[in-house]
CSV table of C-alpha atoms and ligand atoms in Angstrom, one decimal:
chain,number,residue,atom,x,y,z
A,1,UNK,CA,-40.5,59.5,-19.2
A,2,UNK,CA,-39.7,60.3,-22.8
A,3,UNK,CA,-42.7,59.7,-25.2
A,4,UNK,CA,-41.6,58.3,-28.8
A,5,UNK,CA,-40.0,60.4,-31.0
A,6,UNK,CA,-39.0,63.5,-28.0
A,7,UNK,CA,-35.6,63.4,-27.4
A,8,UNK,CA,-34.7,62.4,-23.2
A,9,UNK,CA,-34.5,64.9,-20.6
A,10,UNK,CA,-30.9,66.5,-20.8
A,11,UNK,CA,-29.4,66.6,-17.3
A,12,UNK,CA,-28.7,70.7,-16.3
A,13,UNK,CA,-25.7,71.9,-17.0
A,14,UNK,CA,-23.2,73.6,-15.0
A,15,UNK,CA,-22.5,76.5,-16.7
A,16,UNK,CA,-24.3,78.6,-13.7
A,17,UNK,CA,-24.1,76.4,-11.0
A,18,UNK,CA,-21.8,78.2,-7.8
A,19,UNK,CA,-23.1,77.0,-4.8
A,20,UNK,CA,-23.2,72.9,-4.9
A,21,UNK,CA,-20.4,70.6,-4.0
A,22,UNK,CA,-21.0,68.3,-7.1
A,23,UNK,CA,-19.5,69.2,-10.0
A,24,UNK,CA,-18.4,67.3,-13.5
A,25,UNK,CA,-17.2,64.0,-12.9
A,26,UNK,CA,-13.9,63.4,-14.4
A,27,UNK,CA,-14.3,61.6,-18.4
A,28,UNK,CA,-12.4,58.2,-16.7
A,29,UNK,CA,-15.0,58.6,-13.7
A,30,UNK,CA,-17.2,58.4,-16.0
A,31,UNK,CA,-16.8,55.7,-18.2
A,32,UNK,CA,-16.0,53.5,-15.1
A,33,UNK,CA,-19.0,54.3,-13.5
A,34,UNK,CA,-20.9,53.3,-16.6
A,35,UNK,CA,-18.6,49.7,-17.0
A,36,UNK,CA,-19.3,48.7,-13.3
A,37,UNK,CA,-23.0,50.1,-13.1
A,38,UNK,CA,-24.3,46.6,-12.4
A,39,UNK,CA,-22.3,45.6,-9.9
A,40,UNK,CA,-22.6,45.1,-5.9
A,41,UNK,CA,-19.5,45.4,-3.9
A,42,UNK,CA,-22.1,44.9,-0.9
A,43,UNK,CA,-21.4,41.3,-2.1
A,44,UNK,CA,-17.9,41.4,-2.5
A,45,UNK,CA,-17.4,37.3,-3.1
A,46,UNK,CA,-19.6,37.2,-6.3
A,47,UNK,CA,-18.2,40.9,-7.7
A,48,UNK,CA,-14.2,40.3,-7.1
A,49,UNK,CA,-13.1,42.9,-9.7
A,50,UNK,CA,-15.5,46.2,-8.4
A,51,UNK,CA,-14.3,44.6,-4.8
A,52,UNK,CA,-10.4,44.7,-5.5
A,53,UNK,CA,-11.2,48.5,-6.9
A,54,UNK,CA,-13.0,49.5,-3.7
A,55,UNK,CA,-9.7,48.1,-1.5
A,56,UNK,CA,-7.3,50.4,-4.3
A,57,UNK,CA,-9.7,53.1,-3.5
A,58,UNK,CA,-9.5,52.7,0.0
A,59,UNK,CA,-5.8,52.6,0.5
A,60,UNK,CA,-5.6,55.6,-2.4
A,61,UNK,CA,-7.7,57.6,0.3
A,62,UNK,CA,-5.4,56.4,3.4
A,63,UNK,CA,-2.5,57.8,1.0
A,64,UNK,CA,-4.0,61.1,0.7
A,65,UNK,CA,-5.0,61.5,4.4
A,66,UNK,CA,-1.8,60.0,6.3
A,67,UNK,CA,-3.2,56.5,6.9
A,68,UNK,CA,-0.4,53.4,5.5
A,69,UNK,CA,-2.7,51.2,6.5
A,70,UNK,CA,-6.3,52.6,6.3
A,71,UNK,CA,-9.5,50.4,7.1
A,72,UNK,CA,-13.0,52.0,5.4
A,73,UNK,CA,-14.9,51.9,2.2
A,74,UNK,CA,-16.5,53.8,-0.5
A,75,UNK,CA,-19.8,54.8,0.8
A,76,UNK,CA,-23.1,56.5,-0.5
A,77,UNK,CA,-21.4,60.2,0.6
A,78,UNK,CA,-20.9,62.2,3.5
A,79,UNK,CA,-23.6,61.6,5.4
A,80,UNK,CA,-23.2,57.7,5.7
A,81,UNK,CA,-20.0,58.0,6.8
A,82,UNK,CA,-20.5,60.9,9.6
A,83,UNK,CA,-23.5,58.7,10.7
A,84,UNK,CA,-20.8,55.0,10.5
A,85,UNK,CA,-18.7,57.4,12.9
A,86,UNK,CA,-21.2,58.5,15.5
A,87,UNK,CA,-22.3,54.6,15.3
A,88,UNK,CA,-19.3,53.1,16.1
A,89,UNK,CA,-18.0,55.5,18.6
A,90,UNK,CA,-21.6,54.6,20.1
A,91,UNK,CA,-21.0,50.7,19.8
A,92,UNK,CA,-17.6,51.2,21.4
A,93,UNK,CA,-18.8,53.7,24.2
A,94,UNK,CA,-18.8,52.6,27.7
A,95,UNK,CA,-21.7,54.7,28.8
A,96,UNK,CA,-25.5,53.4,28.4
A,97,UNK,CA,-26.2,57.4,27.6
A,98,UNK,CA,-23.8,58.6,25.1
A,99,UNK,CA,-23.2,61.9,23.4
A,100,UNK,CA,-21.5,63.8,20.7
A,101,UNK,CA,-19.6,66.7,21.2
A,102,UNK,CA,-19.5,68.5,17.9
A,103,UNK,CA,-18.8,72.5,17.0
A,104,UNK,CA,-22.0,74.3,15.7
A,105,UNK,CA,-20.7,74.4,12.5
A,106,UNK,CA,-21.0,70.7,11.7
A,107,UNK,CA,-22.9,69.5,8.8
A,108,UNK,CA,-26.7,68.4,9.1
A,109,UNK,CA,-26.3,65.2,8.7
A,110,UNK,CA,-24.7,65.3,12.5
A,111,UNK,CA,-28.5,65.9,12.9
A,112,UNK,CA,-29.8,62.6,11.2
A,113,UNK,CA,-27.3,60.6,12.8
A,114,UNK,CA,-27.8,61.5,16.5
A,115,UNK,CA,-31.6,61.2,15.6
A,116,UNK,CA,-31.7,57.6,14.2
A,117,UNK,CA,-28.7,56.4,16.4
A,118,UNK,CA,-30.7,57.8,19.8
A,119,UNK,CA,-27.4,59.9,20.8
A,120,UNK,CA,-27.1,63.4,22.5
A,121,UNK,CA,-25.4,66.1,19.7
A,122,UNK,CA,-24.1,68.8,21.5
A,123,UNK,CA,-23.2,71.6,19.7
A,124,UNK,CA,-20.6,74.3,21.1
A,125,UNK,CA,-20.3,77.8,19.7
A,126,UNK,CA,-17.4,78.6,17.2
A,127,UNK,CA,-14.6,81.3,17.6
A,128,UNK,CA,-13.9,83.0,14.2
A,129,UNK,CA,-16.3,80.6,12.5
A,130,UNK,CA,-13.4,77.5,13.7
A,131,UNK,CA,-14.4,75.1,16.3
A,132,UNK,CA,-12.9,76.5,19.7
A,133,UNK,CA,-11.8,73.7,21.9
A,134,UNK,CA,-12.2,75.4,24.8
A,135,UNK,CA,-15.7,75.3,24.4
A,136,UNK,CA,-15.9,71.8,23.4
A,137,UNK,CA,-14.4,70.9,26.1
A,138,UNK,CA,-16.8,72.3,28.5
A,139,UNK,CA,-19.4,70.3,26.5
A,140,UNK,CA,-17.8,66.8,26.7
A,141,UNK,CA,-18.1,64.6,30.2
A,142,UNK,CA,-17.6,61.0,30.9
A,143,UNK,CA,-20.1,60.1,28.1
A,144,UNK,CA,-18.8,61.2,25.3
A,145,UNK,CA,-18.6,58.9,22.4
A,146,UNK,CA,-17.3,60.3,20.1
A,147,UNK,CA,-15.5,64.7,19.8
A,148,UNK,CA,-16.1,66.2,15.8
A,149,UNK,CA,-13.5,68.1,13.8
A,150,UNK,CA,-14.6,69.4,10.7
A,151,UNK,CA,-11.5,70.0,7.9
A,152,UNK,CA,-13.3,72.1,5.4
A,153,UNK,CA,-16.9,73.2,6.8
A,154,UNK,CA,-20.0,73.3,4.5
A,155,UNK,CA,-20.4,77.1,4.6
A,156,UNK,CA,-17.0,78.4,5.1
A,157,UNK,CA,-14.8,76.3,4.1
A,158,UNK,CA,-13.0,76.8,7.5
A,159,UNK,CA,-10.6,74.1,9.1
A,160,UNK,CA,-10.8,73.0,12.5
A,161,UNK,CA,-7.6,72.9,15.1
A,162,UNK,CA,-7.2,68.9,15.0
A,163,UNK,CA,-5.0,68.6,17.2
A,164,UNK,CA,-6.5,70.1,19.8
A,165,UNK,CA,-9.5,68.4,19.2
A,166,UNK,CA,-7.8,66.0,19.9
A,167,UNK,CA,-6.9,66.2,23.1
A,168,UNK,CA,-10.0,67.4,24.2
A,169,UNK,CA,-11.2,63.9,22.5
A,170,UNK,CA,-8.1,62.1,24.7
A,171,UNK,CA,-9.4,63.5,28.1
A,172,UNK,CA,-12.9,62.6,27.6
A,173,UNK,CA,-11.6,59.1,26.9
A,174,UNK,CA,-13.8,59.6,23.2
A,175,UNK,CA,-13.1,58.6,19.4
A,176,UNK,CA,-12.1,61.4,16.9
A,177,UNK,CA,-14.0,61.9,13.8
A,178,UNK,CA,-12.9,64.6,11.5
A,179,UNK,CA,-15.2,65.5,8.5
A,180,UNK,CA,-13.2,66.1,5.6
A,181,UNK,CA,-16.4,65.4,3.2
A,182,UNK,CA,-15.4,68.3,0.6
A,183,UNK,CA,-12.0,69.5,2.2
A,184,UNK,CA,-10.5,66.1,2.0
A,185,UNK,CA,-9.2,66.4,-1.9
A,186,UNK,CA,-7.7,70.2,-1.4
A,187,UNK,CA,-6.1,69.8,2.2
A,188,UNK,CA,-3.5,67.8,1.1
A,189,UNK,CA,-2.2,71.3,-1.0
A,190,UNK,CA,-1.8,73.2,2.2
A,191,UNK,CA,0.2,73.2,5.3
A,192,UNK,CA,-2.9,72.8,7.5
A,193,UNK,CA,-3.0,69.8,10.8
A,194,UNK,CA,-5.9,68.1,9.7
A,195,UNK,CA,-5.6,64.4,9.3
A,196,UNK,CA,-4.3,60.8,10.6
A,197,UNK,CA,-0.7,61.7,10.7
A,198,UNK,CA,-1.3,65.3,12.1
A,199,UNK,CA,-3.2,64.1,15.0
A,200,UNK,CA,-4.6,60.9,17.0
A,201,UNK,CA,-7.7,60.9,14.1
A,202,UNK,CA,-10.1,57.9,15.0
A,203,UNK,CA,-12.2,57.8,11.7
A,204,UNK,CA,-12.5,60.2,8.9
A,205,UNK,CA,-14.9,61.4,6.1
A,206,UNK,CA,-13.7,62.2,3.1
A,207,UNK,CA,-15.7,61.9,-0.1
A,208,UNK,CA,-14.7,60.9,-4.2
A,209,UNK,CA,-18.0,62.6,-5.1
A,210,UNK,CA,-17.1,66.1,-4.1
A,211,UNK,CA,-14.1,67.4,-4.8
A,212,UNK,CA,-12.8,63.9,-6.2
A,213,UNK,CA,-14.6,64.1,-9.5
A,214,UNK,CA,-16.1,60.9,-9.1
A,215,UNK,CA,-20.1,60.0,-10.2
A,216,UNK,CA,-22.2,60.0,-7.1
A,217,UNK,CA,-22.5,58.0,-5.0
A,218,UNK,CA,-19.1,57.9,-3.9
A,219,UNK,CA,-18.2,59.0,-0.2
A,220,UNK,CA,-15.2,57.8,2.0
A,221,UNK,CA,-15.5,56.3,5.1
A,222,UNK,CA,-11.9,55.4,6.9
A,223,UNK,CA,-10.7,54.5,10.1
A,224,UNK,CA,-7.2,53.7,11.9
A,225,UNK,CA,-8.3,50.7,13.5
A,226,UNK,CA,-9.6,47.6,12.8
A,227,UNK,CA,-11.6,47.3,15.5
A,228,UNK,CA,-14.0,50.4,14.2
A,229,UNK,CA,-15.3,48.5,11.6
A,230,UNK,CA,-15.8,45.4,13.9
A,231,UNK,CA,-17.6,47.6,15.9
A,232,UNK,CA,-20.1,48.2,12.5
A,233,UNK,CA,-20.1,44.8,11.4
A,234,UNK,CA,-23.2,42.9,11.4
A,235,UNK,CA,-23.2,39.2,10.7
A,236,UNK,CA,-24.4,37.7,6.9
A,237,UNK,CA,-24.9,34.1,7.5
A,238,UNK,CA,-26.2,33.1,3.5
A,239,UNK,CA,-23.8,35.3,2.1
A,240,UNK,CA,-20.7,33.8,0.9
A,241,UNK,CA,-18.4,36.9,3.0
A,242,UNK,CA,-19.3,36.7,6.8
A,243,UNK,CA,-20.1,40.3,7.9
A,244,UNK,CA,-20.8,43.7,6.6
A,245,UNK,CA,-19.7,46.9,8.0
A,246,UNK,CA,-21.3,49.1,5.6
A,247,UNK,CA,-25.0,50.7,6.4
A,248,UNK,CA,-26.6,50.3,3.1
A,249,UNK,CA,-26.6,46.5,1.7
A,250,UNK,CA,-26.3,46.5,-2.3
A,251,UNK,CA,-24.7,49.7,-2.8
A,252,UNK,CA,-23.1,51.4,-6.1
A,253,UNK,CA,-20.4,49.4,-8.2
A,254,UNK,CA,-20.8,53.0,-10.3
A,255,UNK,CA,-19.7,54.8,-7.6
A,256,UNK,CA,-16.7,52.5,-6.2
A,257,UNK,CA,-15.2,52.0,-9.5
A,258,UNK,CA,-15.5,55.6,-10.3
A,259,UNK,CA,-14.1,56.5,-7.0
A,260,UNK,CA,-10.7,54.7,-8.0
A,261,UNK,CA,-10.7,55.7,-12.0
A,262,UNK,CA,-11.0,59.1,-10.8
A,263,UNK,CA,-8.1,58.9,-7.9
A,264,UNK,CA,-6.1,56.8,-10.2
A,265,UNK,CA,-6.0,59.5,-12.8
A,266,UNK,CA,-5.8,62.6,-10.3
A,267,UNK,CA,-4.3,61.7,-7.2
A,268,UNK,CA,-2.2,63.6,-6.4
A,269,UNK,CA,-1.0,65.9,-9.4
A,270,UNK,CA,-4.0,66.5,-11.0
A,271,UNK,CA,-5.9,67.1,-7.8
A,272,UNK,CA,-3.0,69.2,-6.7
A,273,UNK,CA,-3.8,71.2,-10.5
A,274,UNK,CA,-7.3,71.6,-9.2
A,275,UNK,CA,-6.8,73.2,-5.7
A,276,UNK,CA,-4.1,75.5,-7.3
A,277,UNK,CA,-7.4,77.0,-9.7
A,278,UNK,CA,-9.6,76.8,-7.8
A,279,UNK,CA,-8.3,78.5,-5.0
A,280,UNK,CA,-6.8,80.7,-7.4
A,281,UNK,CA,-10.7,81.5,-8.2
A,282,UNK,CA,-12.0,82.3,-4.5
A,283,UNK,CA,-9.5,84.2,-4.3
A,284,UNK,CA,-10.2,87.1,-7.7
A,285,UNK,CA,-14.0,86.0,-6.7
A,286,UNK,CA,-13.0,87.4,-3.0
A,287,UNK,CA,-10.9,90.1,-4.4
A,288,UNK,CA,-13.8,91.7,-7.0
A,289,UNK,CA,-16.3,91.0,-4.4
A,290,UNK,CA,-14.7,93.2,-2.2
A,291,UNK,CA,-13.2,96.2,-4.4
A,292,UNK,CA,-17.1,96.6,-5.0
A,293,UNK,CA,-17.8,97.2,-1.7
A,294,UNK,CA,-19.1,94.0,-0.1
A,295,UNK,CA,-17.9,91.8,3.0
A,296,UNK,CA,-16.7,89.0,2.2
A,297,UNK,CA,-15.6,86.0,4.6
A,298,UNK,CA,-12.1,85.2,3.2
A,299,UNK,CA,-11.5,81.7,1.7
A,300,UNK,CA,-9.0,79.7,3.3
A,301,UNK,CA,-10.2,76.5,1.1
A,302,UNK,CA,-11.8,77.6,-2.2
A,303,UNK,CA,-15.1,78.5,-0.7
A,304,UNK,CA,-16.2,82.1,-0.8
A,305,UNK,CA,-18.7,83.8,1.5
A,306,UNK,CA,-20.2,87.2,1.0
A,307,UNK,CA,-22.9,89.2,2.5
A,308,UNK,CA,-25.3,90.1,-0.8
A,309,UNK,CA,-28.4,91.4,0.1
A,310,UNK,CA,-31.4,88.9,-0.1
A,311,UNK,CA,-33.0,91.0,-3.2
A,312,UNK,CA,-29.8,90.8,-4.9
A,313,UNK,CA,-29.5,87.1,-4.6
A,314,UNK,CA,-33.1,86.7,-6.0
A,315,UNK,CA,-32.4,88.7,-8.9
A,316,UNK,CA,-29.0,86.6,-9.7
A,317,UNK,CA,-31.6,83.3,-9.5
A,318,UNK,CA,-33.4,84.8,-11.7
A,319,UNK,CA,-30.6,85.3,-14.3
A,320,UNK,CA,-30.3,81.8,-13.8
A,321,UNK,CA,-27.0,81.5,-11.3
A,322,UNK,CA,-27.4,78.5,-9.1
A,323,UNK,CA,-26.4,80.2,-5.5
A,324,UNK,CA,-27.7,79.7,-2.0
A,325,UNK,CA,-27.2,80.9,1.0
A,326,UNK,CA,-25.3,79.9,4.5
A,327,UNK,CA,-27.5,80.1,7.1
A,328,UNK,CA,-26.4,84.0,8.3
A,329,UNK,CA,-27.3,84.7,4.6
A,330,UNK,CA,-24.4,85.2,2.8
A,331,UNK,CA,-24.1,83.5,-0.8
A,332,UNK,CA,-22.0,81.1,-1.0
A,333,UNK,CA,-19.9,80.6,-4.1
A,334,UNK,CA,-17.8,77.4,-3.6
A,335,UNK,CA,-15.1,76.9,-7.0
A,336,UNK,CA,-15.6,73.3,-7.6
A,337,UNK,CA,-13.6,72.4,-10.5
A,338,UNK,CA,-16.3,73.4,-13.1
A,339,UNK,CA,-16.0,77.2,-12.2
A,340,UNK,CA,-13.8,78.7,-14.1
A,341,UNK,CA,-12.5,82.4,-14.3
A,342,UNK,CA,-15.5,82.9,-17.0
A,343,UNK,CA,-18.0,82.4,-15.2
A,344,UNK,CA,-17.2,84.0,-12.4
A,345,UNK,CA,-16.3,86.9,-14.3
A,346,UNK,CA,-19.8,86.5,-16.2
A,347,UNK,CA,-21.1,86.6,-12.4
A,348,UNK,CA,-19.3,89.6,-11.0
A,349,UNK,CA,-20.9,91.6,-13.7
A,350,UNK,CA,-24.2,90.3,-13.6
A,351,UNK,CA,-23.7,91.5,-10.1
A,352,UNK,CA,-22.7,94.7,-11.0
A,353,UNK,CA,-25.6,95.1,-13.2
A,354,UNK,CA,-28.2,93.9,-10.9
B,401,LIG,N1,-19.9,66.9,5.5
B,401,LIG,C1,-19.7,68.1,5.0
B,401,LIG,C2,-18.6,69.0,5.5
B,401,LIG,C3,-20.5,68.5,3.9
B,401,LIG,O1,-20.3,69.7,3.3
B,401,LIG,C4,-21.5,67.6,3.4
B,401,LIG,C5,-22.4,68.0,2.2
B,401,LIG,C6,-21.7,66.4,4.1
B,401,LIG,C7,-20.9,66.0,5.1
B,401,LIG,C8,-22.7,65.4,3.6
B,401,LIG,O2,-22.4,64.8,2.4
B,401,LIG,P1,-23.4,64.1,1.4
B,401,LIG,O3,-24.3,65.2,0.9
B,401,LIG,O4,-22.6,63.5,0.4
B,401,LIG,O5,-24.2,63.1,2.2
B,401,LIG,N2,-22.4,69.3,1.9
B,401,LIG,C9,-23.2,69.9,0.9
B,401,LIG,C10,-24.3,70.8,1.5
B,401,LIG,O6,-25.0,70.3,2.4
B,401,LIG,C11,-23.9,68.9,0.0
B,401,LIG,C12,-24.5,69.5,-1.2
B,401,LIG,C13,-23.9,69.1,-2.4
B,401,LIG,C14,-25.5,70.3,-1.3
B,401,LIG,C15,-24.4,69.6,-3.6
B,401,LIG,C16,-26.0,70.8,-2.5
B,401,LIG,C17,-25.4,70.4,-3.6
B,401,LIG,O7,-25.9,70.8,-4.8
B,401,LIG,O8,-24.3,72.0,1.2
C-alpha cells in the first residue's frame, strides 16, 4: 500500500520481458476494461450491455476459429476453459471411470483439471515434439471422455495434426478439445488444419488475454454444440437467468468487454499485422541464435527455443531479461507483440557479451 505523499507502485514494464504469454493490452482494451470494471456478466439479466459484448465476443471468436454458429464465453483464461472441456466431456461420458487422452506436451492445467474433476490424464509421448496419433491411440479405450489437440503448445509453439486427432477421438467414441490458448490469434495467418472447420473439433480454447491483447482475465471457451454447455450448466433458482455454464460465478466485466474492444479493433487485419512481426522476429531471433553457434528448435508459430546453457541464462536474469526455461531447459523466447526487433537485438548481444 502506498503511504501519503509516495507515489503508487508502478506495474513492471516490458521492456525485458521474453518469456511470458501476456503482453501490452491493446489502448481500446484498455479503456474498455476500465469502463466495464464493475460489472458481472455472471449475471447477465441485471448487466445487459457487458452481456451483449460477451455474445459479440463470442461469435468474433467462432469467426476466427471456423465456427458460424459458436456456443462459449469469455472466461478467466486457459485453464478454465481446458478444465470446462475435460468437465463436460466427463458429464457427457458414458463410462462411470472416464479418462483423458492427451499428448505429453499438454499444458499443466490438464493436470489441475483431471485432479479436481477425479479423471484419469493419460499422457502419450510426442514425435518431433507434435502429438503422434498413433500413440494416442494406443492410450484411448472405451472410456475415454474426451482426446486433446494442442494448436500452439506452451514450449514450442508446435501444432498438433487435428485431423487425425480426430479420428482417433471418433473411434474411441470421445469429444475433441483442441487448445488453442496462445496459438488461437496467429493460426488463422497460416495454412495449418487446426480448428472447427478443419476437423470434427468438439470444444476449443482460445484466449483474448494472450495473443488477443486483451486485459486479463480474458480466456475463450467455445463449443459446436449446444448441448456442451448444457452439459456445464448448473441451475440458479433466485437469479433472474436460469442456469450458468461458466465455473466461476461473478467474473470480470474488465475482461469480457476488453475481449471484444480488442477483437473489434484487431480482428482480423491487425491481428494478421501482428503474426506477420512477430513471426518475422522468431524467425532473425532463430537465425542470430543459430549463426552463433547454438541449437535452436525452429519456430513454426512465433515461439523460439534454444538450448543456452543454465549459467548463461542466470547471467541474462541478472541483466534483467525476463526468460525461463521449457522443461528440457531451453530458454524460451516467445515474440508477443511487445518484442520488437530492439530488444531482441539488445538480447542477442547481451548474449554475446555474457
Ligand atoms: N494452454 C496453453 C497452450 C497455454 O500455453 C497456457 C498458458 C494455458 C493453456 C493456460 O492459460 P492461463 O494461464 O490463461 O490459465 N501458458 C503460459 C505458461 O504456462 C502462461 C503464462 C503466461 C506463464 C504468462 C507465464 C506468463 O508470464 O507458460
Amino acid at each position: 500500500m502506498s503511504k501519503q505523499g509516495t507515489a503508487p507502485p508502478e506495474p513492471q514494464d516490458f521492456e525485458r520481458v521474453l518469456s511470458s504469454m501476456c503482453t501490452v493490452p491493446h489502448p481500446a482494451a484498455r479503456e474498455a476494461a476500465e469502463r466495464f470494471l464493475a460489472t458481472n456478466p455472471g449475471d447477465p439479466t441485471t448487466y445487459q450491455t457487458v452481456a451483449e459484448l460477451e455474445r459479440e465476443a463470442v461469435a468474433t471468436l467462432g469467426e476466427m476459429t471456423g465456427l458460424p454458429d459458436p456456443e462459449g464465453y469469455v472466461a478467466s483464461g486457459g485453464t478454465e476453459a481446458n478444465l470446462q472441456a475435460v468437465r463436460a466431456a466427463r458429464n457427457l461420458a458414458a463410462s462411470d471411470d472416464p479418462n483423458v487422452v492427451a499428448p505429453e506436451s499438454v499444458h499443466f492445467s490438464f493436470q489441475k483439471a483431471a485432479d479436481v474433476l477425479g479423471v484419469e490424464l493419460r499422457l502419450a509421448p510426442t514425435d518431433d515434439r507434435r502429438a503422434d496419433p498413433a500413440a494416442m491411440a494406443d492410450l484411448a479405450d472405451e472410456d475415454t471422455a474426451l482426446v486433446v489437440a494442442v494448436a500452439g503448445t506452451t514450449e514450442y509453439g508446435r501444432v498438433d495434426p487435428v485431423p487425425a486427432l480426430a479420428e482417433v477421438a471418433e473411434d474411441a467414441d470421445a469429444l475433441l478439445h483442441v487448445d488453442a490458448a496462445w496459438g488461437g490469434f496467429v493460426l488463422p495467418f497460416t495454412d495449418r488444419d487446426w480448428h472447427f472447420g478443419h476437423a470434427a473439433v468438439d470444444t476449443m480454447t482460445v484466449d483474448p488475454h494472450k495473443m488477443g491483447r486483451a486485459v486479463i482475465p480474458a480466456g475463450g471457451f467455445l463449443a459446436r454444440d449446444e448441448r456442451v454447455l448444457d452439459a456445464l450448466a448448473v441451475d440458479t433458482p433466485y437469479l433472474e437467468s436460469t442456469s450458468q455454464a461458466t465455473l466461476t460465478g461473478t467474473r470480470s466485466g474488465a475482461g469480457v468487454a476488453s475481449a471484444q474492444a480488442a477483437m473489434a479493433e484487431l480482428w482480423p487485419a491487425g491481428y494478421r499485422e501482428t503474426y506477420e512481426r512477430a513471426q518475422a522476429n522468431a524467425e532473425w531471433v532463430a537465425d542470430a541464435l543459430e549463426t552463433r553457434g547454438y541449437e535452436v528448435v525452429d519456430p513454426v508459430l512465433p515461439l523460439v527455443a534454444v538450448d543456452v546453457p543454465r549459467a548463461t541464462v542466470e547471467a541474462l536474469r541478472d541483466r534483467g531479461w525476463r526468460v525461463s526455461p521449457t522443461s528440457a531447459g531451453e530458454l524460451r523466447v516467445v515474440c508477443m507483440p511487445h518484442v520488437t526487433r530492439e530488444m531482441l537485438s539488445a538480447f542477442v548481444d547481451d548474449l554475446d557479451s555474457v
